[in-house]
Short mmCIF file of C-alpha atoms in Angstrom, two decimals:
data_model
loop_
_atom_site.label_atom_id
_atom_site.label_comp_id
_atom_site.label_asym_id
_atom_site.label_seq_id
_atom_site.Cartn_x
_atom_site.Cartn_y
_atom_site.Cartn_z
CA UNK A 1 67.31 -55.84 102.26
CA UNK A 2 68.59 -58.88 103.63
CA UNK A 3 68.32 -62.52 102.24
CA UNK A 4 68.36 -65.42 104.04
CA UNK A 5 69.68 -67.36 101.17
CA UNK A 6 73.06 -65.02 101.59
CA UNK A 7 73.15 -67.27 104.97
CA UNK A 8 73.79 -71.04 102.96
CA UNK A 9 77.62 -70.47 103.50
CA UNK A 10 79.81 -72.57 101.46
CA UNK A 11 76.96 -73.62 99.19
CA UNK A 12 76.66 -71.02 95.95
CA UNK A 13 74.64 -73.93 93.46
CA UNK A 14 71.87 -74.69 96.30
CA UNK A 15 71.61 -71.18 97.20
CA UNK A 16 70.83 -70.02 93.39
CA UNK A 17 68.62 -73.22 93.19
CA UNK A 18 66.46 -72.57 96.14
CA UNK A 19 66.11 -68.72 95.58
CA UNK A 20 65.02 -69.03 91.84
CA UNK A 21 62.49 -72.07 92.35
CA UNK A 22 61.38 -68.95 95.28
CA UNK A 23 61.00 -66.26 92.70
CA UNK A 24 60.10 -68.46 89.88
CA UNK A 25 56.91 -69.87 92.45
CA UNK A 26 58.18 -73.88 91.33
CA UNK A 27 58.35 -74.61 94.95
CA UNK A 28 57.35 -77.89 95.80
CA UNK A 29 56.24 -79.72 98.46
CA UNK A 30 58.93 -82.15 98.95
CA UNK A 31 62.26 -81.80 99.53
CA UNK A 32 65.38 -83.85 100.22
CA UNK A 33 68.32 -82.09 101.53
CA UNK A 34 71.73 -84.53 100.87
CA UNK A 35 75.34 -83.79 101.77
CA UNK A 36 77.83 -84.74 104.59
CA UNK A 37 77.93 -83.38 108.30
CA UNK A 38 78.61 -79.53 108.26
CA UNK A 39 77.13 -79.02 104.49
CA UNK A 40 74.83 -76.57 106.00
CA UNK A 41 71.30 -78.19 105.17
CA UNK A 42 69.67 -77.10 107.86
CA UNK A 43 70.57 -73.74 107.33
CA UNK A 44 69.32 -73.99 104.05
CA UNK A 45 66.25 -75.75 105.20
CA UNK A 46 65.42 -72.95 107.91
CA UNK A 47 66.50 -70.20 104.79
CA UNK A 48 63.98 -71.99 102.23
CA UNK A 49 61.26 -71.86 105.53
CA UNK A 50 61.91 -67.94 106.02
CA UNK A 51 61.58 -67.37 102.08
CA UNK A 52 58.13 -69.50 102.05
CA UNK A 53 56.41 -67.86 105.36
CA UNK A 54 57.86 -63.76 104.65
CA UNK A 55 54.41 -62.12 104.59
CA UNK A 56 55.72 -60.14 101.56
CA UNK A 57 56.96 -62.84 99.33
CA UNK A 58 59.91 -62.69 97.27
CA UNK A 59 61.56 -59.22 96.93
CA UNK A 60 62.80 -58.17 93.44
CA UNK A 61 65.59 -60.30 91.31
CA UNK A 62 67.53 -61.65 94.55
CA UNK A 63 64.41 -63.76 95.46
CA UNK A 64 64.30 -64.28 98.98
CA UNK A 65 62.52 -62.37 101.56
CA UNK A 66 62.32 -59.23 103.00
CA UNK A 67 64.72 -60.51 106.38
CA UNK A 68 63.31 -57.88 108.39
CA UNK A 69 60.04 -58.31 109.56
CA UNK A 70 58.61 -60.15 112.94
CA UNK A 71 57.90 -63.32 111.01
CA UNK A 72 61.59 -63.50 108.94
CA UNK A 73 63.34 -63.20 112.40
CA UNK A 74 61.21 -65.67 113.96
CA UNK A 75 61.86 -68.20 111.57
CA UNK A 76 66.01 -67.55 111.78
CA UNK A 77 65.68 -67.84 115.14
CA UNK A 78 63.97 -70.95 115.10
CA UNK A 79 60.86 -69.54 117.05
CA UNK A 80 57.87 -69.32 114.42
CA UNK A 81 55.49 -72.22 115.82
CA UNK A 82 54.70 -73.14 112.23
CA UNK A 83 58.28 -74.44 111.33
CA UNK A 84 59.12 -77.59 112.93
CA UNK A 85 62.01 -79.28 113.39
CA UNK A 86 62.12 -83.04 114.27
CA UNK A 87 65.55 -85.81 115.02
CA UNK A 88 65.04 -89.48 115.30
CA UNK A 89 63.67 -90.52 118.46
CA UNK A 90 65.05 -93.57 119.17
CA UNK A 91 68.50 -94.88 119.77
CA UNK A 92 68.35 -96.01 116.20
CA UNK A 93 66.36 -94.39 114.16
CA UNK A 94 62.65 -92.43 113.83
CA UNK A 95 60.25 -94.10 115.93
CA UNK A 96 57.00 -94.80 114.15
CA UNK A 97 54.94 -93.54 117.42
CA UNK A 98 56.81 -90.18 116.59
CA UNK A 99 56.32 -90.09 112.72
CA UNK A 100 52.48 -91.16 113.43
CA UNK A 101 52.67 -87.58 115.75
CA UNK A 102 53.87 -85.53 113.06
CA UNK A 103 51.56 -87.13 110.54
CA UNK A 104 48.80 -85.95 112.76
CA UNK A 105 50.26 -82.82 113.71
CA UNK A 106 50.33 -81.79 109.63
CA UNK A 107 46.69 -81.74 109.68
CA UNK A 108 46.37 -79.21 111.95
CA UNK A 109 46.30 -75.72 110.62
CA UNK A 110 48.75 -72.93 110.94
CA UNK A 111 49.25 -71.01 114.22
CA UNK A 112 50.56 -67.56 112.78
CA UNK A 113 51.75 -68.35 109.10
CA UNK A 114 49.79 -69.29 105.86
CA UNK A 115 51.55 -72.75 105.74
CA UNK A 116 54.03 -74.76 107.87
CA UNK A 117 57.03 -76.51 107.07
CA UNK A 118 58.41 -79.51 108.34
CA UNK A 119 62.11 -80.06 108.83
CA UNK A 120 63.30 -83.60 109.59
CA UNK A 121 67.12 -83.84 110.31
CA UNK A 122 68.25 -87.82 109.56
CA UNK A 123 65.86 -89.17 107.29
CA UNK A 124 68.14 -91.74 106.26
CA UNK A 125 67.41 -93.18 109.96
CA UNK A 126 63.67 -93.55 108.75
CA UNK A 127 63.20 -96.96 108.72
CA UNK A 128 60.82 -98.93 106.78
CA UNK A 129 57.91 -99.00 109.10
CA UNK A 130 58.33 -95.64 110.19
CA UNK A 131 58.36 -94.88 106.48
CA UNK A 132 55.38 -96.47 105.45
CA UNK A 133 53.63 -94.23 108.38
CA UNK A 134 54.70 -91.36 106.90
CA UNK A 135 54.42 -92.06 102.91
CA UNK A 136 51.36 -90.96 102.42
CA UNK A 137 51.39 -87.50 103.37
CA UNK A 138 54.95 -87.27 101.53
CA UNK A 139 53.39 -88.18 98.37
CA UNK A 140 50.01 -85.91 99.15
CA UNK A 141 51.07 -83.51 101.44
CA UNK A 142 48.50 -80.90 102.69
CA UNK A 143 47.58 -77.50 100.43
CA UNK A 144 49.85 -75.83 103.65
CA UNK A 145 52.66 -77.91 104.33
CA UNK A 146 55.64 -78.25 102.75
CA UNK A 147 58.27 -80.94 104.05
CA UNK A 148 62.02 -80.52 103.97
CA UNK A 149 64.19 -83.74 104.64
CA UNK A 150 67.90 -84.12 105.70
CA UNK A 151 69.96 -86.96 105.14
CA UNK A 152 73.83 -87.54 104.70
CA UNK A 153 73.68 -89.20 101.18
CA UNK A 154 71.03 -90.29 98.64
CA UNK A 155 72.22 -94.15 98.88
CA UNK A 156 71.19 -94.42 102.74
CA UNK A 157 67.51 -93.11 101.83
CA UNK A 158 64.42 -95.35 101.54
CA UNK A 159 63.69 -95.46 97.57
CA UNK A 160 60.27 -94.71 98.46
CA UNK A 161 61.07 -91.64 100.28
CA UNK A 162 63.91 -90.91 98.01
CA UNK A 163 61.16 -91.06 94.99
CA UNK A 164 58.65 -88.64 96.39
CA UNK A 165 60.95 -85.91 96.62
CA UNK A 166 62.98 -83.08 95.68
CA UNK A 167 66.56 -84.07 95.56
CA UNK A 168 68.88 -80.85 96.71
CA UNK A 169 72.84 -81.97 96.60
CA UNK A 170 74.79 -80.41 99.00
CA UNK A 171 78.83 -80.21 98.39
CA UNK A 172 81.30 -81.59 101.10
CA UNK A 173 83.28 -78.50 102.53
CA UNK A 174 87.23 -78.48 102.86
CA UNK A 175 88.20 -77.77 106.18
CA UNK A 176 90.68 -75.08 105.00
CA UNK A 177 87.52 -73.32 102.63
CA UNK A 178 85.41 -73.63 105.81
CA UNK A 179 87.36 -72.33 108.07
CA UNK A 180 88.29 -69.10 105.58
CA UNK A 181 84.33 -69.23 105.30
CA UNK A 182 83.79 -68.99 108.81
CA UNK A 183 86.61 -66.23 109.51
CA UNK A 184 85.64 -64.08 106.44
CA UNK A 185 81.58 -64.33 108.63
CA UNK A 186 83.33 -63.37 111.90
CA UNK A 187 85.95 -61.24 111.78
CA UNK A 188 88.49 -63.81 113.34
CA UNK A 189 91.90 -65.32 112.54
CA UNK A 190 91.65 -68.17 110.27
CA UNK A 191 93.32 -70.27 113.41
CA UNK A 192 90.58 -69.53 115.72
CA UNK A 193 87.86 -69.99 113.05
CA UNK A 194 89.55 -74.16 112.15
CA UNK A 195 89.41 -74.47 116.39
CA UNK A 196 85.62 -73.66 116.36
CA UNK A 197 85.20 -76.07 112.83
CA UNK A 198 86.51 -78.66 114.76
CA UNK A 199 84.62 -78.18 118.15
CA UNK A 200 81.15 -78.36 115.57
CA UNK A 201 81.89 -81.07 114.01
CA UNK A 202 82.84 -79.72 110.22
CA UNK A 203 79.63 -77.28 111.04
CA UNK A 204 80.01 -73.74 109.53
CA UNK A 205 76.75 -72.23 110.80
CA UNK A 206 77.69 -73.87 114.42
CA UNK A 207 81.27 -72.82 114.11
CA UNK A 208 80.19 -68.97 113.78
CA UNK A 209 77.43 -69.34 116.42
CA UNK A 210 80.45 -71.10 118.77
CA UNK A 211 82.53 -68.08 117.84
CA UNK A 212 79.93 -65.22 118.57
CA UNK A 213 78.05 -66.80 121.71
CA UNK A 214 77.56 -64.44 124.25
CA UNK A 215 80.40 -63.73 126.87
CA UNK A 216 82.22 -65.99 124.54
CA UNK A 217 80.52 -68.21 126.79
CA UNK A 218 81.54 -71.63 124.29
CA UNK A 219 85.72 -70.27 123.94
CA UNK A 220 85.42 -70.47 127.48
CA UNK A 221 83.81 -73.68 128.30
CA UNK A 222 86.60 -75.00 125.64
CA UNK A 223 89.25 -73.53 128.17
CA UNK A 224 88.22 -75.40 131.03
CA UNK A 225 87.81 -78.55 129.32
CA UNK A 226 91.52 -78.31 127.96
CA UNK A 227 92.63 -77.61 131.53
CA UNK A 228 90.52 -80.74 133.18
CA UNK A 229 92.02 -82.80 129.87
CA UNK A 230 95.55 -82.05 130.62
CA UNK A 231 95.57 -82.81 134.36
CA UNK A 232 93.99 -86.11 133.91
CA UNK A 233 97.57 -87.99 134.34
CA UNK A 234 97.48 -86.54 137.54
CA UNK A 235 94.15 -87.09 138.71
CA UNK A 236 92.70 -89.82 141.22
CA UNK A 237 88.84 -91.27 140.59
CA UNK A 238 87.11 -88.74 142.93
CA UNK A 239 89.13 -86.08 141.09
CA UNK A 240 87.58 -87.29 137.26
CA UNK A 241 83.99 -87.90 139.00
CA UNK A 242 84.12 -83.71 139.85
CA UNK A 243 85.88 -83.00 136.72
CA UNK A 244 82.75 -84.74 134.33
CA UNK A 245 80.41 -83.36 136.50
CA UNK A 246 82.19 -79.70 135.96
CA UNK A 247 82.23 -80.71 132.31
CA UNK A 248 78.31 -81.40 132.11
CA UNK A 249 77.16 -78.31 134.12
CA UNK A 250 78.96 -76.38 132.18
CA UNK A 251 78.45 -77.83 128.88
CA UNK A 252 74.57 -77.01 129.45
CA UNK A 253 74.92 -73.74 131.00
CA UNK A 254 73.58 -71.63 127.97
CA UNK A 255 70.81 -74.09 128.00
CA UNK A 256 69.22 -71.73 131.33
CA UNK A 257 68.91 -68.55 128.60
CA UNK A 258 67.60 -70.75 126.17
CA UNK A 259 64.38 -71.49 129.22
CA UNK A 260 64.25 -68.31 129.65
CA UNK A 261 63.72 -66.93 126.73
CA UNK A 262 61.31 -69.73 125.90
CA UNK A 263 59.30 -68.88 128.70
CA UNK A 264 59.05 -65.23 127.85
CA UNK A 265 57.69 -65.83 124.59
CA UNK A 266 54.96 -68.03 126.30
CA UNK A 267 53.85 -65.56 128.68
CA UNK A 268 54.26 -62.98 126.05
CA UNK A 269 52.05 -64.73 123.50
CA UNK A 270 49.31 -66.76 126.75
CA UNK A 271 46.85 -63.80 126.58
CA UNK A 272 45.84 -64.82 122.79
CA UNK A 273 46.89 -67.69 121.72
CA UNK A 274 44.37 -71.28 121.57
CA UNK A 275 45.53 -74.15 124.33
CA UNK A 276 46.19 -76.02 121.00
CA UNK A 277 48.50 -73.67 119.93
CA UNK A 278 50.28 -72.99 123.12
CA UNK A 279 50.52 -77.05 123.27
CA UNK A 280 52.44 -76.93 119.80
CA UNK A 281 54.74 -74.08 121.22
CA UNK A 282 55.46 -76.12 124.23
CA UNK A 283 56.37 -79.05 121.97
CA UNK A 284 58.39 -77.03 120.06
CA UNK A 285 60.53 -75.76 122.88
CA UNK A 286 60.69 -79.00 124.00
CA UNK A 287 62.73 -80.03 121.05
CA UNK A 288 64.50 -76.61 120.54
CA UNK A 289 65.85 -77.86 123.91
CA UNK A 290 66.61 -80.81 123.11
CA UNK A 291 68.38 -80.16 120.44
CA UNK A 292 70.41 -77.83 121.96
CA UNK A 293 71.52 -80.44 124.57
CA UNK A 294 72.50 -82.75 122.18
CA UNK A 295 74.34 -79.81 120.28
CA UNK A 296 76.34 -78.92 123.29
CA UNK A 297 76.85 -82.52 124.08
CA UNK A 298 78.56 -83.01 120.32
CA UNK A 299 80.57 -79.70 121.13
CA UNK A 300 82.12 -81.51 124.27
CA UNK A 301 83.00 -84.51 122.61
CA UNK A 302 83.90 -83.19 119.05
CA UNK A 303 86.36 -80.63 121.57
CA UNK A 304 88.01 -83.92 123.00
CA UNK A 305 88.57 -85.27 119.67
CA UNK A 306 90.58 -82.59 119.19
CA UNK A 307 92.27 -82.41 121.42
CA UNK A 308 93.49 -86.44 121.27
CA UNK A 309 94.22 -85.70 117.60
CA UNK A 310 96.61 -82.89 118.30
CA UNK A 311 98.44 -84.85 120.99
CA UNK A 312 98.62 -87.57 118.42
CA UNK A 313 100.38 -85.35 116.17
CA UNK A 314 102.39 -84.06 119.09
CA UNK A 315 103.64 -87.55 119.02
CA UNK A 316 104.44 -88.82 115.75
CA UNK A 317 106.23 -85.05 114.89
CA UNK A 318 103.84 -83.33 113.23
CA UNK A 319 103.23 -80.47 115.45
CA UNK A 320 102.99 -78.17 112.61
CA UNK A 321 99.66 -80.49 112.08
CA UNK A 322 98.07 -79.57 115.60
CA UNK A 323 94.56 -77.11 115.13
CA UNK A 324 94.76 -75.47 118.79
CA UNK A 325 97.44 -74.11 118.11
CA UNK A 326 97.07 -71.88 121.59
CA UNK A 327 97.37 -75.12 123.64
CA UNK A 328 100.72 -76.32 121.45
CA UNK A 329 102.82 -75.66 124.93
CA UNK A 330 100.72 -77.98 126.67
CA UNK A 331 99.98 -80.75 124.33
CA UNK A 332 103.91 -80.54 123.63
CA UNK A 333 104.61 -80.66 127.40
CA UNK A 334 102.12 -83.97 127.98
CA UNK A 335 102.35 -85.67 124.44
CA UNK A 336 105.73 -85.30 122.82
CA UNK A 337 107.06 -88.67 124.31
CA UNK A 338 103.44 -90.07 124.49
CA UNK A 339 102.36 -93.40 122.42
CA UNK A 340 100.91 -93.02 119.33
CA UNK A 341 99.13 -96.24 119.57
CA UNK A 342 97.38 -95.47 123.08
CA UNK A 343 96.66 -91.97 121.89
CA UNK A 344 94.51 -93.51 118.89
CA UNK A 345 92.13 -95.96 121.01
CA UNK A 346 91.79 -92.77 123.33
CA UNK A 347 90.17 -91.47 120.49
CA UNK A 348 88.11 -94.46 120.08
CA UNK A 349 86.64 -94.00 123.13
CA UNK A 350 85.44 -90.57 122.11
CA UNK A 351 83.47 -92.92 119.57
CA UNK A 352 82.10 -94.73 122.00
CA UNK A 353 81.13 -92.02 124.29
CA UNK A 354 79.05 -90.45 121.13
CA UNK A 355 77.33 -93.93 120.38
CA UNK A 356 76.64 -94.14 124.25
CA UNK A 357 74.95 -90.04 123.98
CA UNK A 358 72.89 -91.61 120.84
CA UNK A 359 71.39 -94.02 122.82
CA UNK A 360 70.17 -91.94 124.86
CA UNK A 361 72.47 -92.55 128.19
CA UNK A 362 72.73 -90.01 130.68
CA UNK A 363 75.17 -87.12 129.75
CA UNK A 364 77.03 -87.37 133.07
CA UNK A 365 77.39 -90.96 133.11
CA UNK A 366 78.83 -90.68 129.51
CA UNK A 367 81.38 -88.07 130.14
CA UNK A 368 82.17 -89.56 133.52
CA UNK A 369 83.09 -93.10 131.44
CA UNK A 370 84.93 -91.35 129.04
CA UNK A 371 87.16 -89.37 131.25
CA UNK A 372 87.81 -92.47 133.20
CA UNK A 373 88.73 -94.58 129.50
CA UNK A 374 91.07 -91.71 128.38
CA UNK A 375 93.04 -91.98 131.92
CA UNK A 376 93.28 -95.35 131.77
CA UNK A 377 94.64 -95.55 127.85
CA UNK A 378 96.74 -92.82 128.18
CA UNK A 379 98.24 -92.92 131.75
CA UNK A 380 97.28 -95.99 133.50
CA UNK A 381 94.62 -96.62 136.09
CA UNK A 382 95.78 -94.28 138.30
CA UNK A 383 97.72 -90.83 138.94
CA UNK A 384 101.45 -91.09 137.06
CA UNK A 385 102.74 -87.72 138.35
#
């Protein structure tokens, strides 16, 4: 049988925790996820949520859950209405408006499950008044709910949230031991599986869903941004206005088979489900959207990133250093003779373009700016070739 645990990649000491407090039934109702970007909490989180809500409970020694009913691939595909996943609201932070709606919302009983659980990416953006709207049910949680928090480190938590929990540590992740992680999961070259580390961020479970999207749909948007990158010394303003809005379309292209499949399951499940419940499925694809937006988003800029830091090592000699290593020709061709000084506040304004997407800015507007910033750092105001 399968085990979802099998899935926390990277992370062998949470794994063993989280499937023995499963078998051993010490699961409580609490829980604070901590480790760096790409430990693979939320993994874990969605793992511990499949374990909890398999209609046949833990399986035998491995703990776990049976993997292979209706419910366990619900839940791993981030489709069971009673597992909810929530991001800060705001431009800085949880708003308290938001945390007052999942308060609510974790009064309300389950749709298909037993219980619900309640996954909260970014907890150390909880400020104190959103905090002190949500304390309460941390400390005294319903019978049927069981809350999982994420946050980068331990230090950059509220003590008062930090004190009603759970504390799970989550290891950082070597590049090189993520990357063999990743290629070991997906059959490809350990090249190919650093390129799709990079383009999610340190991300292990993103880097093997960039690797097997459909069509190799994400490999491909990755091409075409390289191509609009490297003929950005040559282009004039109407010429980066059609290459951002490119960019953006095709950034959020999967995001039409995401609707689509959301709207299935609607009609699918209309005939006997409450209005309450198909309200809390709406919500939920809501933020599944959302979500994937901002994932896409991170891909685009995380992808640029890259692509700056390789011409950078283009530049001071390292080329032995660069990660797309099938776009060495190019980056050699428009970076070898290129200033290592310009090249490294071009990749300050990738920062800036991320802290503009945070605030909640419009995605074309952001990429347009950006596109525009790199130009002018890198070649000038206008075309050089």
């Amino acid at each position: 049988m399968a085990d979802a645990f099998e899935n926390i990649l990277g992370q062998p000491k949470v794994r063993e925790f989280l499937r023995a407090s499963v078998v051993a039934e010490r699961v409580t109702q609490a829980y604070l996820f901590v480790g760096p970007a790409g430990s693979n909490k939320t993994m874990a989180a969605y793992a511990l949520a499949q374990a909890l809500l398999c209609p046949k409970g833990p399986r035998g020694p491995r703990g776990g859950m049976c993997g292979d009913c209706n419910r366990c691939d619900k839940v791993m595909r981030r489709k069971h209405p009673d597992v909810r996943y929530f991001a800060p609201g705001g431009a800085n932070g949880y708003l308290v408006e938001q945390v007052r709606e999942i308060v609510a919302d974790t009064s309300m009983a389950p749709i298909q499950a037993d219980r619900k659980i309640y996954i909260l990416d970014r907890v150390d953006q909880l400020g104190a008044s959103a905090a002190n709207a949500f304390l309460k049910t941390l400390e005294e949680p319903a019978d049927d709910v069981v809350l999982i928090l994420l946050a980068r480190t331990r230090a950059a938590v509220l003590p008062t949230i930090v004190s009603r929990c759970q504390v799970v540590p989550f290891r950082h992740i070597p590049a090189s031991e993520a990357a063999g992680i990743v290629a070991q999961n997906t059959g490809v070259r350990p090249e190919a599986a650093r390129v799709a580390i990079e383009a999610c961020g340190g991300s292990i479970t993103g880097a093997v869903a960039f690797l097997q999207a459909p069509g190799n749909e994400r490999l491909a948007f990755r091409t075409r941004l390289f191509e609009a990158l490297a003929r950005l010394n040559c282009a004039d303003d109407w010429d980066v206005i059609e290459m951002a809005r490119g960019i953006v379309e095709a950034s959020k292209a999967p995001l039409d088979a995401v609707r689509a499949s959301q709207e299935a399951e609607l009609a699918e499940n209309a005939d006997f489900l409450a209005k309450s419940a198909i309200r809390q499925i709406e919500a939920r694809n809501k933020r599944q959207l959302s979500a994937k937006t901002t994932e896409y988003l991170r891909q685009t800029t995380s992808l640029v990133r890259s692509w700056l830091r390789d011409g950078l090592m283009v530049a001071v000699g390292t080329p032995e250093l660069v990660i797309n290593r099938d776009a060495l020709d190019v980056l050699t061709a428009r970076f070898s003779k290129a200033d290592a000084g310009r090249l490294s506040r071009a990749v300050s304004k990738v920062d800036e373009c991320e802290q503009a997407l945070a605030y909640n800015v419009s995605p074309e507007t952001c990429i347009d700016a950006l596109l525009f910033d790199v130009r002018e750092v890198l070649h000038g105001s206008g075309s050089t070739d």
